[in-house]
mmCIF file of C-alpha atoms and ligand atoms in Angstrom:
data_model
loop_
_atom_site.group_PDB
_atom_site.id
_atom_site.type_symbol
_atom_site.label_atom_id
_atom_site.label_comp_id
_atom_site.label_asym_id
_atom_site.label_seq_id
_atom_site.Cartn_x
_atom_site.Cartn_y
_atom_site.Cartn_z
ATOM 1 C CA MET W 1 0.000 0.000 0.000
ATOM 2 C CA THR W 2 1.419 3.377 -0.959
ATOM 3 C CA THR W 3 1.262 5.914 1.782
ATOM 4 C CA THR W 4 2.615 9.383 2.388
ATOM 5 C CA ARG W 5 2.245 9.409 6.139
ATOM 6 C CA PRO W 6 4.648 12.049 7.534
ATOM 7 C CA VAL W 7 8.178 10.994 8.449
ATOM 8 C CA ARG W 8 8.974 12.195 11.968
ATOM 9 C CA LYS W 9 11.714 9.848 13.117
ATOM 10 C CA ALA W 10 15.200 9.067 11.850
ATOM 11 C CA VAL W 11 17.245 6.014 12.749
ATOM 12 C CA ILE W 12 21.018 6.517 12.787
ATOM 13 C CA PRO W 13 23.022 3.295 13.309
ATOM 14 C CA VAL W 14 26.259 3.998 15.211
ATOM 15 C CA ALA W 15 27.092 0.512 16.474
ATOM 16 C CA GLY W 16 29.985 -0.383 14.134
ATOM 17 C CA ASN W 17 33.466 -1.077 15.499
ATOM 18 C CA GLY W 18 35.393 1.250 13.216
ATOM 19 C CA THR W 19 38.004 -1.417 12.499
ATOM 20 C CA ARG W 20 39.251 0.505 9.482
ATOM 21 C CA PHE W 21 40.300 3.414 11.727
ATOM 22 C CA LEU W 22 42.249 1.514 14.376
ATOM 23 C CA PRO W 23 44.119 2.517 16.431
ATOM 24 C CA ALA W 24 42.222 5.870 16.505
ATOM 25 C CA THR W 25 38.956 4.048 17.255
ATOM 26 C CA LYS W 26 40.357 1.856 20.040
ATOM 27 C CA ALA W 27 38.986 4.170 22.728
ATOM 28 C CA MET W 28 36.672 6.431 20.702
ATOM 29 C CA PRO W 29 33.640 5.797 18.472
ATOM 30 C CA LYS W 30 34.417 6.269 14.771
ATOM 31 C CA GLU W 31 31.337 8.493 14.539
ATOM 32 C CA MET W 32 33.108 11.004 16.809
ATOM 33 C CA LEU W 33 36.059 11.479 14.422
ATOM 34 C CA THR W 34 35.942 15.070 13.235
ATOM 35 C CA VAL W 35 35.306 16.453 9.786
ATOM 36 C CA VAL W 36 36.879 19.911 10.305
ATOM 37 C CA ASP W 37 35.558 20.614 13.820
ATOM 38 C CA ARG W 38 32.343 18.604 14.077
ATOM 39 C CA PRO W 39 32.004 14.862 14.623
ATOM 40 C CA VAL W 40 30.951 12.830 11.594
ATOM 41 C CA VAL W 41 27.644 11.927 13.295
ATOM 42 C CA GLN W 42 26.684 15.604 13.642
ATOM 43 C CA TYR W 43 26.492 15.909 9.843
ATOM 44 C CA ALA W 44 23.849 13.149 9.673
ATOM 45 C CA VAL W 45 21.830 14.699 12.510
ATOM 46 C CA ASP W 46 21.919 18.153 10.876
ATOM 47 C CA GLU W 47 20.861 16.649 7.528
ATOM 48 C CA ALA W 48 17.909 14.876 9.194
ATOM 49 C CA LEU W 49 16.769 18.000 11.055
ATOM 50 C CA GLN W 50 17.095 20.074 7.873
ATOM 51 C CA ALA W 51 14.725 17.592 6.178
ATOM 52 C CA GLY W 52 12.098 18.141 8.906
ATOM 53 C CA ILE W 53 12.831 15.116 11.130
ATOM 54 C CA GLU W 54 11.795 15.656 14.768
ATOM 55 C CA ASN W 55 13.159 12.590 16.577
ATOM 56 C CA ILE W 56 16.528 10.897 16.305
ATOM 57 C CA ILE W 57 16.980 7.234 17.280
ATOM 58 C CA PHE W 58 20.570 6.066 17.659
ATOM 59 C CA VAL W 59 21.355 2.359 17.518
ATOM 60 C CA THR W 60 24.528 2.204 19.581
ATOM 61 C CA SER W 61 26.688 -0.532 21.100
ATOM 62 C CA ARG W 62 29.199 -0.934 23.902
ATOM 63 C CA ASN W 63 31.905 1.763 24.128
ATOM 64 C CA LYS W 64 29.779 4.408 22.401
ATOM 65 C CA THR W 65 28.806 6.536 25.389
ATOM 66 C CA ALA W 66 30.804 9.487 23.991
ATOM 67 C CA ILE W 67 27.971 9.899 21.452
ATOM 68 C CA GLU W 68 25.353 10.170 24.213
ATOM 69 C CA ASP W 69 27.511 12.668 26.109
ATOM 70 C CA TYR W 70 28.020 14.701 22.951
ATOM 71 C CA PHE W 71 24.265 15.149 22.413
ATOM 72 C CA ASP W 72 23.657 15.974 26.102
ATOM 73 C CA SER W 73 24.036 19.249 28.032
ATOM 74 C CA ALA W 74 27.472 20.064 29.456
ATOM 75 C CA PRO W 75 26.761 22.355 32.447
ATOM 76 C CA GLU W 76 30.323 22.366 33.858
ATOM 77 C CA LEU W 77 31.813 23.237 30.468
ATOM 78 C CA ILE W 78 29.207 25.970 29.852
ATOM 79 C CA ALA W 79 29.855 27.444 33.326
ATOM 80 C CA SER W 80 33.602 27.422 32.759
ATOM 81 C CA LEU W 81 33.315 29.000 29.285
ATOM 82 C CA THR W 82 30.897 31.615 30.649
ATOM 83 C CA ARG W 83 33.357 32.530 33.439
ATOM 84 C CA SER W 84 36.052 33.062 30.802
ATOM 85 C CA GLY W 85 33.767 35.221 28.655
ATOM 86 C CA LYS W 86 33.736 32.725 25.751
ATOM 87 C CA THR W 87 30.249 33.707 24.623
ATOM 88 C CA VAL W 88 30.628 32.555 21.012
ATOM 89 C CA GLN W 89 31.482 29.011 22.112
ATOM 90 C CA VAL W 90 28.636 29.002 24.677
ATOM 91 C CA ALA W 91 26.145 30.059 21.980
ATOM 92 C CA GLN W 92 27.492 27.377 19.626
ATOM 93 C CA LEU W 93 27.068 24.620 22.229
ATOM 94 C CA GLU W 94 23.589 25.813 23.189
ATOM 95 C CA LYS W 95 22.489 25.944 19.545
ATOM 96 C CA MET W 96 23.491 22.331 18.838
ATOM 97 C CA LEU W 97 21.864 20.862 21.964
ATOM 98 C CA PRO W 98 18.869 18.749 20.874
ATOM 99 C CA VAL W 99 15.488 19.577 22.415
ATOM 100 C CA ALA W 100 15.070 17.411 25.533
ATOM 101 C CA GLY W 101 13.314 14.131 24.774
ATOM 102 C CA THR W 102 13.907 14.171 21.018
ATOM 103 C CA VAL W 103 16.922 11.818 21.041
ATOM 104 C CA SER W 104 16.686 8.127 22.014
ATOM 105 C CA TYR W 105 19.183 5.297 22.196
ATOM 106 C CA THR W 106 18.937 1.556 21.892
ATOM 107 C CA ARG W 107 21.776 -0.956 21.711
ATOM 108 C CA GLN W 108 22.632 -3.538 19.112
ATOM 109 C CA GLN W 109 23.966 -6.312 21.313
ATOM 110 C CA ALA W 110 25.962 -8.151 18.639
ATOM 111 C CA PRO W 111 27.414 -6.970 15.278
ATOM 112 C CA LEU W 112 25.088 -8.983 13.033
ATOM 113 C CA GLY W 113 24.781 -6.498 10.165
ATOM 114 C CA LEU W 114 22.925 -3.347 9.092
ATOM 115 C CA GLY W 115 19.577 -5.166 8.801
ATOM 116 C CA HIS W 116 19.876 -6.290 12.396
ATOM 117 C CA ALA W 117 20.878 -2.790 13.588
ATOM 118 C CA VAL W 118 17.775 -1.306 11.930
ATOM 119 C CA TRP W 119 15.575 -4.061 13.398
ATOM 120 C CA CYS W 120 16.861 -3.117 16.877
ATOM 121 C CA ALA W 121 15.083 0.252 16.466
ATOM 122 C CA ARG W 122 11.642 -1.297 15.780
ATOM 123 C CA GLU W 123 10.087 -0.527 19.190
ATOM 124 C CA LEU W 124 11.307 3.074 19.172
ATOM 125 C CA VAL W 125 10.069 3.652 15.613
ATOM 126 C CA GLY W 126 6.686 1.942 16.067
ATOM 127 C CA ASN W 127 4.164 1.636 13.264
ATOM 128 C CA GLU W 128 5.149 4.610 11.107
ATOM 129 C CA PRO W 129 7.510 5.384 8.206
ATOM 130 C CA PHE W 130 11.005 6.393 9.235
ATOM 131 C CA ALA W 131 14.156 7.869 7.760
ATOM 132 C CA LEU W 132 17.438 5.996 7.951
ATOM 133 C CA LEU W 133 20.797 7.737 7.641
ATOM 134 C CA LEU W 134 24.107 5.844 7.636
ATOM 135 C CA PRO W 135 26.403 8.403 9.251
ATOM 136 C CA ASP W 136 29.637 7.189 7.593
ATOM 137 C CA MET W 137 28.207 8.564 4.366
ATOM 138 C CA VAL W 138 28.516 12.347 4.621
ATOM 139 C CA SER W 139 26.648 14.228 1.931
ATOM 140 C CA TYR W 140 28.115 17.317 0.388
ATOM 141 C CA GLY W 141 25.846 19.357 -1.820
ATOM 142 C CA ALA W 142 23.912 22.597 -1.944
ATOM 143 C CA LYS W 143 20.899 20.738 -0.560
ATOM 144 C CA GLY W 144 21.002 17.919 1.995
ATOM 145 C CA CYS W 145 20.433 14.488 0.488
ATOM 146 C CA MET W 146 17.612 13.646 2.935
ATOM 147 C CA ALA W 147 15.705 16.856 2.048
ATOM 148 C CA GLY W 148 15.748 15.844 -1.642
ATOM 149 C CA LEU W 149 14.638 12.359 -0.716
ATOM 150 C CA MET W 150 11.763 13.807 1.281
ATOM 151 C CA ASP W 151 10.586 15.628 -1.898
ATOM 152 C CA LEU W 152 10.462 12.304 -3.754
ATOM 153 C CA TYR W 153 8.688 10.623 -0.822
ATOM 154 C CA ASN W 154 6.043 13.374 -0.706
ATOM 155 C CA ASP W 155 5.348 12.719 -4.409
ATOM 156 C CA VAL W 156 5.306 8.923 -4.514
ATOM 157 C CA GLY W 157 5.098 7.621 -0.911
ATOM 158 C CA GLY W 158 6.043 4.017 -0.208
ATOM 159 C CA ASN W 159 9.736 3.337 0.212
ATOM 160 C CA VAL W 160 12.431 5.583 -1.222
ATOM 161 C CA PHE W 161 16.185 5.883 -1.065
ATOM 162 C CA ALA W 162 18.957 7.970 -2.572
ATOM 163 C CA VAL W 163 21.445 6.626 -5.113
ATOM 164 C CA GLU W 164 24.648 7.742 -6.774
ATOM 165 C CA GLU W 165 26.673 6.241 -9.606
ATOM 166 C CA CYS W 166 29.816 4.251 -8.900
ATOM 167 C CA ALA W 167 32.537 2.928 -11.206
ATOM 168 C CA PRO W 168 31.457 -0.461 -12.646
ATOM 169 C CA GLU W 169 34.223 -2.288 -10.723
ATOM 170 C CA GLU W 170 32.961 -0.877 -7.396
ATOM 171 C CA THR W 171 29.538 -2.558 -7.351
ATOM 172 C CA SER W 172 30.737 -5.231 -4.908
ATOM 173 C CA SER W 173 31.141 -2.552 -2.200
ATOM 174 C CA TYR W 174 27.513 -1.401 -2.185
ATOM 175 C CA GLY W 175 23.832 -2.197 -2.521
ATOM 176 C CA ILE W 176 23.017 -1.831 -6.250
ATOM 177 C CA VAL W 177 19.598 -1.158 -7.795
ATOM 178 C CA GLY W 178 17.780 -1.999 -11.013
ATOM 179 C CA VAL W 179 16.425 1.038 -12.877
ATOM 180 C CA GLY W 180 12.747 1.218 -13.912
ATOM 181 C CA ASN W 181 10.491 4.006 -15.224
ATOM 182 C CA SER W 182 11.305 7.630 -14.500
ATOM 183 C CA VAL W 183 9.220 9.770 -12.131
ATOM 184 C CA ALA W 184 9.741 13.380 -11.022
ATOM 185 C CA HIS W 185 12.839 13.473 -8.713
ATOM 186 C CA GLY W 186 13.805 9.862 -9.531
ATOM 187 C CA PHE W 187 12.927 6.443 -10.927
ATOM 188 C CA GLN W 188 11.112 3.228 -10.031
ATOM 189 C CA VAL W 189 13.302 0.497 -8.584
ATOM 190 C CA THR W 190 13.014 -2.947 -10.165
ATOM 191 C CA GLU W 191 15.423 -4.843 -7.902
ATOM 192 C CA MET W 192 18.038 -4.430 -5.176
ATOM 193 C CA VAL W 193 21.145 -6.580 -4.745
ATOM 194 C CA GLU W 194 23.696 -6.295 -1.932
ATOM 195 C CA LYS W 195 27.326 -6.119 -3.060
ATOM 196 C CA PRO W 196 27.007 -7.878 -6.455
ATOM 197 C CA ALA W 197 30.068 -8.693 -8.558
ATOM 198 C CA PRO W 198 30.231 -6.274 -11.534
ATOM 199 C CA ALA W 199 28.946 -8.946 -13.951
ATOM 200 C CA ALA W 200 25.847 -9.534 -11.787
ATOM 201 C CA ALA W 201 25.105 -5.859 -11.042
ATOM 202 C CA PRO W 202 21.807 -4.570 -12.522
ATOM 203 C CA SER W 203 23.295 -1.044 -12.927
ATOM 204 C CA ASN W 204 25.980 1.149 -11.385
ATOM 205 C CA TYR W 205 23.509 3.050 -9.176
ATOM 206 C CA TYR W 206 24.424 2.370 -5.548
ATOM 207 C CA LEU W 207 22.542 3.002 -2.324
ATOM 208 C CA ASN W 208 24.313 5.946 -0.711
ATOM 209 C CA GLY W 209 22.984 5.459 2.830
ATOM 210 C CA ARG W 210 19.802 7.583 2.859
ATOM 211 C CA TYR W 211 16.409 5.840 3.038
ATOM 212 C CA ILE W 212 12.748 6.395 3.971
ATOM 213 C CA LEU W 213 11.144 3.046 4.773
ATOM 214 C CA GLN W 214 7.714 1.766 5.730
ATOM 215 C CA PRO W 215 7.460 -0.065 9.086
ATOM 216 C CA GLU W 216 6.579 -3.369 7.362
ATOM 217 C CA ILE W 217 10.353 -3.736 6.812
ATOM 218 C CA PHE W 218 10.682 -4.718 10.483
ATOM 219 C CA GLU W 219 8.553 -7.867 10.019
ATOM 220 C CA LEU W 220 10.913 -8.983 7.245
ATOM 221 C CA LEU W 221 14.055 -8.101 9.193
ATOM 222 C CA ALA W 222 12.705 -10.167 12.084
ATOM 223 C CA ALA W 223 13.389 -13.335 10.072
ATOM 224 C CA GLN W 224 17.101 -12.472 10.547
ATOM 225 C CA GLU W 225 18.271 -14.331 7.481
ATOM 226 C CA ARG W 226 21.946 -13.917 6.632
ATOM 227 C CA GLY W 227 23.038 -12.540 3.269
ATOM 228 C CA ALA W 228 26.221 -11.094 1.734
ATOM 229 C CA GLY W 229 29.213 -11.355 4.084
ATOM 230 C CA ASN W 230 27.119 -13.655 6.321
ATOM 231 C CA GLU W 231 25.413 -10.528 7.740
ATOM 232 C CA ILE W 232 21.721 -9.695 8.127
ATOM 233 C CA GLN W 233 21.379 -7.304 5.194
ATOM 234 C CA LEU W 234 18.813 -4.509 4.980
ATOM 235 C CA THR W 235 18.950 -4.730 1.179
ATOM 236 C CA ASP W 236 17.674 -8.346 1.226
ATOM 237 C CA SER W 237 14.582 -7.390 3.251
ATOM 238 C CA MET W 238 13.967 -4.396 0.979
ATOM 239 C CA GLN W 239 14.075 -6.740 -2.027
ATOM 240 C CA THR W 240 11.432 -8.935 -0.344
ATOM 241 C CA LEU W 241 9.294 -5.890 0.513
ATOM 242 C CA LEU W 242 9.481 -4.824 -3.156
ATOM 243 C CA GLN W 243 7.155 -7.728 -3.999
ATOM 244 C CA VAL W 244 4.314 -5.928 -2.129
ATOM 245 C CA GLN W 245 5.313 -2.258 -1.820
ATOM 246 C CA PRO W 246 6.852 0.204 -4.305
ATOM 247 C CA PHE W 247 10.428 1.469 -4.053
ATOM 248 C CA HIS W 248 11.704 4.595 -5.814
ATOM 249 C CA ALA W 249 15.234 5.948 -6.050
ATOM 250 C CA HIS W 250 16.371 9.567 -5.986
ATOM 251 C CA PRO W 251 19.684 10.248 -7.772
ATOM 252 C CA TYR W 252 21.443 12.619 -5.395
ATOM 253 C CA GLN W 253 22.654 15.771 -7.144
ATOM 254 C CA GLY W 254 25.495 16.313 -4.681
ATOM 255 C CA ARG W 255 28.290 13.949 -3.736
ATOM 256 C CA THR W 256 28.704 11.633 -0.756
ATOM 257 C CA PHE W 257 32.006 11.077 1.025
ATOM 258 C CA ASP W 258 32.414 7.628 2.564
ATOM 259 C CA CYS W 259 33.919 8.628 5.897
ATOM 260 C CA GLY W 260 34.101 4.947 6.841
ATOM 261 C CA SER W 261 37.130 4.783 4.523
ATOM 262 C CA LYS W 262 40.334 6.678 5.238
ATOM 263 C CA ARG W 263 40.447 8.264 1.818
ATOM 264 C CA GLY W 264 36.806 9.394 1.931
ATOM 265 C CA PHE W 265 37.317 10.787 5.416
ATOM 266 C CA ILE W 266 40.328 12.859 4.350
ATOM 267 C CA GLU W 267 38.530 14.042 1.196
ATOM 268 C CA ALA W 268 35.553 15.135 3.315
ATOM 269 C CA ASN W 269 37.822 17.093 5.630
ATOM 270 C CA VAL W 270 39.411 18.930 2.701
ATOM 271 C CA ALA W 271 36.094 19.557 0.922
ATOM 272 C CA PHE W 272 34.259 20.881 3.997
ATOM 273 C CA ALA W 273 37.241 22.929 5.177
ATOM 274 C CA MET W 274 37.438 24.608 1.763
ATOM 275 C CA LEU W 275 33.833 25.781 2.176
ATOM 276 C CA ARG W 276 34.649 27.552 5.430
ATOM 277 C CA ALA W 277 34.914 31.329 5.459
ATOM 278 C CA ASP W 278 37.507 31.175 8.268
ATOM 279 C CA MET W 279 39.994 28.938 6.428
ATOM 280 C CA GLY W 280 38.829 28.030 2.893
ATOM 281 C CA ALA W 281 40.995 30.483 0.934
ATOM 282 C CA GLU W 282 44.139 29.787 2.994
ATOM 283 C CA LEU W 283 43.614 26.037 2.694
ATOM 284 C CA HIS W 284 43.277 26.334 -1.075
ATOM 285 C CA ALA W 285 46.726 27.970 -1.173
ATOM 286 C CA SER W 286 48.155 25.402 1.285
ATOM 287 C CA ILE W 287 47.001 22.513 -0.901
ATOM 288 C CA LYS W 288 48.993 23.935 -3.813
ATOM 289 C CA ASP W 289 52.050 24.177 -1.509
ATOM 290 C CA ILE W 290 51.535 20.612 -0.295
ATOM 291 C CA LEU W 291 51.317 19.331 -3.882
ATOM 292 C CA ALA W 292 54.601 21.075 -4.736
ATOM 293 C CA LEU W 293 56.231 19.737 -1.546
ATOM 294 C CA HIS W 294 54.994 16.270 -2.355
ATOM 295 C CA GLU W 295 56.513 16.380 -5.824
ATOM 296 C CA THR W 296 59.889 17.448 -4.441
ATOM 297 C CA ARG W 297 59.730 14.764 -1.765
ATOM 298 C CA MET W 298 58.858 12.055 -4.292
ATOM 299 C CA LYS W 299 61.765 13.087 -6.523
ATOM 300 C CA ALA W 300 64.136 12.888 -3.538
ATOM 301 C CA ALA W 301 62.855 9.447 -2.524
HETATM 302 C C1 LIG A 1 25.693 -0.545 3.613
HETATM 303 C C2 LIG A 1 24.523 -1.093 2.815
HETATM 304 C C3 LIG A 1 24.774 -0.888 1.321
HETATM 305 C C4 LIG A 1 25.034 0.580 1.032
HETATM 306 C C5 LIG A 1 26.190 1.088 1.899
HETATM 307 C C6 LIG A 1 26.399 2.580 1.765
HETATM 308 O O1 LIG A 1 26.834 -1.329 3.357
HETATM 309 O O2 LIG A 1 24.366 -2.459 3.115
HETATM 310 O O3 LIG A 1 23.662 -1.338 0.586
HETATM 311 O O4 LIG A 1 25.321 0.766 -0.340
HETATM 312 O O5 LIG A 1 25.944 0.817 3.299
HETATM 313 O O6 LIG A 1 27.505 2.944 2.527
HETATM 314 P P1 LIG A 1 28.146 -1.280 4.301
HETATM 315 O O7 LIG A 1 28.887 -0.030 3.937
HETATM 316 O O8 LIG A 1 27.658 -1.250 5.714
HETATM 317 O O9 LIG A 1 28.927 -2.514 3.969
#
């Protein structure tokens, strides 16, 4: 059944171990690594709020309490900053504090895959459509990816997600979709496959980590069947749901940085820093210097 019930809640899974960033993530959640001066997870929260989301549900795990502390008040810090006259910093901290009661946490008790992490949020989401943002994927564009996705959802209802194009040899890193008829803001999805080999991929459109899903997905995730990588995959349950509910894809006009990879994380830092009025121009010049230094260094090696 197609429905355009409003989307009020967003699920943000933050339970992953961050193995790719060891040793930095030995004692710190990967979601707290900074892109310029804000943790990666803040970008996903801002994107959700910008799209009109009212409630954020984090699926956490052991050793992630820094995320809860980050989204809580910090009275001692505020008092200390106030005493030192640091009014700009006080205003900044007060502005980013979520409204009390709008952030919830539940724990994924074992790392069984994205599908399982989403299923862990079922009681907090309840029987209504919800947004899902994978915080490793940081979107960079004039408009937030989730806001664009919301436009598509308001037109077509059902289930929607954002896609981008990858190089043909990269399909085995992502969920890949089959392309159907065009609609305003996107296209109908004919199939979804998790991490297919290039020869088996239905296209090079990959799921970039932004979804709006109907609550019926939870019944399918409850079966907890393992898929690619022996993990409980969200994509597999979406493919099953496609038999009874429509899915549409929204090609994101911006670009997403995969901050779960070292290269994507560094690229995001450079790209976001270059947008900043307080350092963008200087950084642009520094990058030219670094490139020249690098060339000299490589010649000397
Ligand atoms: C997950 C999803 C995949 C999606 C990707 C985006 O994979 O399963 O469909 O394309 O996120 O980052 P993961 O990166 O967790 O392996």
